[in-house]
Protein backbone atom coordinates (compact mmCIF):
# COMPACT_ATOMS: atom_id res chain seq x y z
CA UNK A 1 47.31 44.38 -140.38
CA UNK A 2 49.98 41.94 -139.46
CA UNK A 3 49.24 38.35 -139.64
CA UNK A 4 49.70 38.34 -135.43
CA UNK A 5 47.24 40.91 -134.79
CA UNK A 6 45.18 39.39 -137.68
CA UNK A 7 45.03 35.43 -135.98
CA UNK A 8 44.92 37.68 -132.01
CA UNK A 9 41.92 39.73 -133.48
CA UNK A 10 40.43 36.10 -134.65
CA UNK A 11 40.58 34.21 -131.81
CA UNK A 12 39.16 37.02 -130.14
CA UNK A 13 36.29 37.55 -131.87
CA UNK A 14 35.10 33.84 -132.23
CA UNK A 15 35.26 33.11 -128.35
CA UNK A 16 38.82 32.90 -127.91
CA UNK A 17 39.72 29.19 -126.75
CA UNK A 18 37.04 28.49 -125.51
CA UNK A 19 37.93 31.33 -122.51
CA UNK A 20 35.02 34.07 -123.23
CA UNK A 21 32.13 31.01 -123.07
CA UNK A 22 33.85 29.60 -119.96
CA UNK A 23 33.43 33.37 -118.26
CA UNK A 24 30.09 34.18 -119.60
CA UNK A 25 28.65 31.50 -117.32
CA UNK A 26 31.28 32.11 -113.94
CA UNK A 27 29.89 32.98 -110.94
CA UNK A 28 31.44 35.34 -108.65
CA UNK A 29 33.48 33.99 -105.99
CA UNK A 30 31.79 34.06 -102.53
CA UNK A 31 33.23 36.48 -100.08
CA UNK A 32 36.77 34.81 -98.52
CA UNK A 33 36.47 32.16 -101.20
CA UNK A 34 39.91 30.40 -101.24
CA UNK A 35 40.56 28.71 -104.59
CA UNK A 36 44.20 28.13 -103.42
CA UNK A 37 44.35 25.33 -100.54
CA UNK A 38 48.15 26.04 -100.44
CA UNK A 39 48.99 28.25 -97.04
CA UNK A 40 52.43 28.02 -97.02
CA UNK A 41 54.50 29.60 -100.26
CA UNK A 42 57.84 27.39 -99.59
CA UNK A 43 59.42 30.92 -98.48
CA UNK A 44 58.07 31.31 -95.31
CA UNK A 45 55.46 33.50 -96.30
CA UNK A 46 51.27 32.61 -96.07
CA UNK A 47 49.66 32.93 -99.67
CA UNK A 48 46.38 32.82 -97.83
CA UNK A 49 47.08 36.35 -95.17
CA UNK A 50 48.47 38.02 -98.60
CA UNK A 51 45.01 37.24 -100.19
CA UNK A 52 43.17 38.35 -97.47
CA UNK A 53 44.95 41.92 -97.67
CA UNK A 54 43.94 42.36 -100.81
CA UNK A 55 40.19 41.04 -100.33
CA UNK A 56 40.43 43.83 -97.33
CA UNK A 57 42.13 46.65 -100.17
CA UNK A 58 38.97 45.59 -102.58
CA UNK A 59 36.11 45.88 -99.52
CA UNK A 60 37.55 49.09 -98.00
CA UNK A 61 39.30 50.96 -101.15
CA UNK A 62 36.71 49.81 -103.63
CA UNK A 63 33.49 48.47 -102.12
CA UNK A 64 32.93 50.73 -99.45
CA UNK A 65 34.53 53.74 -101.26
CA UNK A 66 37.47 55.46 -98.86
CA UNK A 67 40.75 55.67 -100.97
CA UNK A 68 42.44 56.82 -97.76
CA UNK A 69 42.04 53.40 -96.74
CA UNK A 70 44.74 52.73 -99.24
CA UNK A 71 47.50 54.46 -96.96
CA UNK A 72 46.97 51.72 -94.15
CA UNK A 73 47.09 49.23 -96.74
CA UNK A 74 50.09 49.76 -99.15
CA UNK A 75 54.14 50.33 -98.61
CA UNK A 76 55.57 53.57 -98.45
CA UNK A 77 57.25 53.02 -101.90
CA UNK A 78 53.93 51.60 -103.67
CA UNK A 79 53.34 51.58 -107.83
CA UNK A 80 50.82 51.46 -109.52
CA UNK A 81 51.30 50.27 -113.21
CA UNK A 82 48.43 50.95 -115.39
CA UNK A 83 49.66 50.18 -118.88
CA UNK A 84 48.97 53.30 -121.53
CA UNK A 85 48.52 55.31 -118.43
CA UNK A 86 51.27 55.06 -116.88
CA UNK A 87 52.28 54.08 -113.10
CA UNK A 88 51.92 56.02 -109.95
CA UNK A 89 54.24 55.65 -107.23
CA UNK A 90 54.65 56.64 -103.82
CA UNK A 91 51.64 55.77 -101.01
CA UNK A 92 50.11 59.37 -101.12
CA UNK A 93 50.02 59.10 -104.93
CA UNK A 94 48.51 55.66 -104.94
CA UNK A 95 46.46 56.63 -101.87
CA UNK A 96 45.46 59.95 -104.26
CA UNK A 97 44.48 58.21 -107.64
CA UNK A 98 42.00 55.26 -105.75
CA UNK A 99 40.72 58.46 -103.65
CA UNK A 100 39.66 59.96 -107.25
CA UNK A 101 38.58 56.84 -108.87
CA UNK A 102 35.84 56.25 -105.71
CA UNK A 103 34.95 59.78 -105.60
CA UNK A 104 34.45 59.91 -109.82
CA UNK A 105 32.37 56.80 -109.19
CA UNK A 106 30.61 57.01 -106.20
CA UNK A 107 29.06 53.86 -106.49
CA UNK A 108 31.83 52.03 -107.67
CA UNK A 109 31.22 48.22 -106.92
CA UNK A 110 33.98 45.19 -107.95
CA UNK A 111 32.27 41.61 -108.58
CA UNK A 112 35.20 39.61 -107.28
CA UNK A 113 35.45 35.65 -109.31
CA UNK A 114 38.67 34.86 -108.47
CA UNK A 115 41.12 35.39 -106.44
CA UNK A 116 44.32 33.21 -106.41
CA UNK A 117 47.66 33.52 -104.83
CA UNK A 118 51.01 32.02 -105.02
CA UNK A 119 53.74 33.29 -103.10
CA UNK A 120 53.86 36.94 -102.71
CA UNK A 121 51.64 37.49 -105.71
CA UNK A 122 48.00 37.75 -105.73
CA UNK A 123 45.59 37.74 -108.95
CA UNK A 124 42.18 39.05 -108.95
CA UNK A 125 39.64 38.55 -111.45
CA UNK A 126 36.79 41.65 -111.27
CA UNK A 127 33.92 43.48 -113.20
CA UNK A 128 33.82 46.77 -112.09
CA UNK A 129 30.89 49.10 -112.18
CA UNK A 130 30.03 52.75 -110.67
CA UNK A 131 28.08 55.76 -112.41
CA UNK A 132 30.53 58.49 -113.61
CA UNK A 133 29.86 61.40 -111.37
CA UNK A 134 33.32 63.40 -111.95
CA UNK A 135 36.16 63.16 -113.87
CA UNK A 136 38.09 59.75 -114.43
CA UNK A 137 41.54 59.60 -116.67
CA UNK A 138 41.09 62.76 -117.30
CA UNK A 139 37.47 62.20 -118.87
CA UNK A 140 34.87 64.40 -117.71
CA UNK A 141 31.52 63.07 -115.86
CA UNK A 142 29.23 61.52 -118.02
CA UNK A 143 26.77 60.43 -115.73
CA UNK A 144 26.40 57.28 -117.56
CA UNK A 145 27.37 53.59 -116.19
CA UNK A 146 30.62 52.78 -116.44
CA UNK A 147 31.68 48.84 -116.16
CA UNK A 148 34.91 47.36 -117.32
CA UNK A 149 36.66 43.48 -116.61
CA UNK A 150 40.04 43.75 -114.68
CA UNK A 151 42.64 40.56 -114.62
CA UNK A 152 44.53 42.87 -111.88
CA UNK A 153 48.17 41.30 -110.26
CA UNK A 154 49.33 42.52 -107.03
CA UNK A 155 52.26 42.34 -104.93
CA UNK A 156 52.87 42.19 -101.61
CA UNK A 157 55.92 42.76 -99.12
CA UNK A 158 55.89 42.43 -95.26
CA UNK A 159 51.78 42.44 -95.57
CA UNK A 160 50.98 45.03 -97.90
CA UNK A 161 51.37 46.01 -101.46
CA UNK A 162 53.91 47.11 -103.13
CA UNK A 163 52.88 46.93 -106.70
CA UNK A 164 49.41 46.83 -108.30
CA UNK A 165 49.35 45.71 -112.05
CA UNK A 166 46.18 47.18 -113.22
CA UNK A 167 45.11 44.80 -116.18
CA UNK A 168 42.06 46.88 -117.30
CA UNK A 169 39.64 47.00 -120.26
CA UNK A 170 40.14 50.65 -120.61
CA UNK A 171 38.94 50.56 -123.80
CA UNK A 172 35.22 49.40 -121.75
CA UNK A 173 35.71 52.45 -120.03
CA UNK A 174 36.49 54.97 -123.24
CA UNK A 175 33.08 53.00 -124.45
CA UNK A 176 31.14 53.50 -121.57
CA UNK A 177 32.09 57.04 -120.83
CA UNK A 178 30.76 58.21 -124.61
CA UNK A 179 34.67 59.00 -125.39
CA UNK A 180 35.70 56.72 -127.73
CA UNK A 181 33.74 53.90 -129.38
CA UNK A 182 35.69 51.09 -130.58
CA UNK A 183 35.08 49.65 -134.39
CA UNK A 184 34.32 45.86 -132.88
CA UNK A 185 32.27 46.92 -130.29
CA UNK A 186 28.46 46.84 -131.32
């Protein structure tokens, strides 16, 4: 093991700095909780309305379970960038892969604790959790609980988004799903 991975595995394991006690004891953030008092990014556009579509993308897409809500709510050109697996683009594909993820987990439910936005970015700070009922990434139902933390990053153009940055604990999800069980995790 390099000495990188070797201090990255370290801090990890002992509580990080300080990070992994801080978000043991957050609360999730109240529903239209503004952490960012800024409305104006310096480039004409409103932090605040770009927050607010993705609050609406989380309720309708995620909370209330209808991935063809996703059409109305990204651009035509849309990505989806999920790390190891890959990135989706185009609307119908995007619009395609949330329709699976809600219908997988039926009761799929996000825990929103922050949400923060600076110009045409927006960062959202979840724990996700649904009961595997079909196939997800290609893993099939389980029927057990799934729940994973996502640190997810999207941007937005004219009002919707354009690009979703999908910073999930997939590795939560291998876990959860009785696919793959990591050495650290007890």
């Amino acid at each position: 093991m390099k000495k990188l991975q070797r201090a990255t595995l370290a801090v990890a394991v002992t509580g990080g700095l300080g990070i992994a006690n801080a978000a043991a004891g957050a609360q999730p953030a109240a529903a239209g909780q503004n952490t960012q008092t800024v409305t104006d990014d310096g480039r004409g556009g409103d932090v605040r309305a770009n927050e607010r579509v993705v609050e609406t993308f989380l309720r309708e897409v995620i909370d209330e379970h209808n991935g063809s809500a996703t059409a109305g709510l990204v651009t035509s050109d849309a990505a989806w960038h999920g790390g190891t697996l890959g990135v989706v683009s185009g609307s119908a594909n995007v619009e395609g892969l949330f329709t699976s993820i809600v219908t997988a987990l039926p009761d799929l439910n996000s825990t929103v604790y922050d949400v923060m936005g600076q110009g045409d970015q927006v960062v959202v700070r979840q724990i996700l959790t649904g009961t595997q009922k079909g196939a997800i990434i290609g893993i099939p139902a389980s029927g057990r609980t799934v729940t994973w933390n996502a640190l997810d990053l999207f941007v937005l153009r004219d009002g919707k988004i354009s690009q979703i940055w999908a910073g999930d604990d997939w590795t939560a999800v291998l876990n959860d799903t009785g696919t793959y069980k990591a050495p650290w995790i007890s």
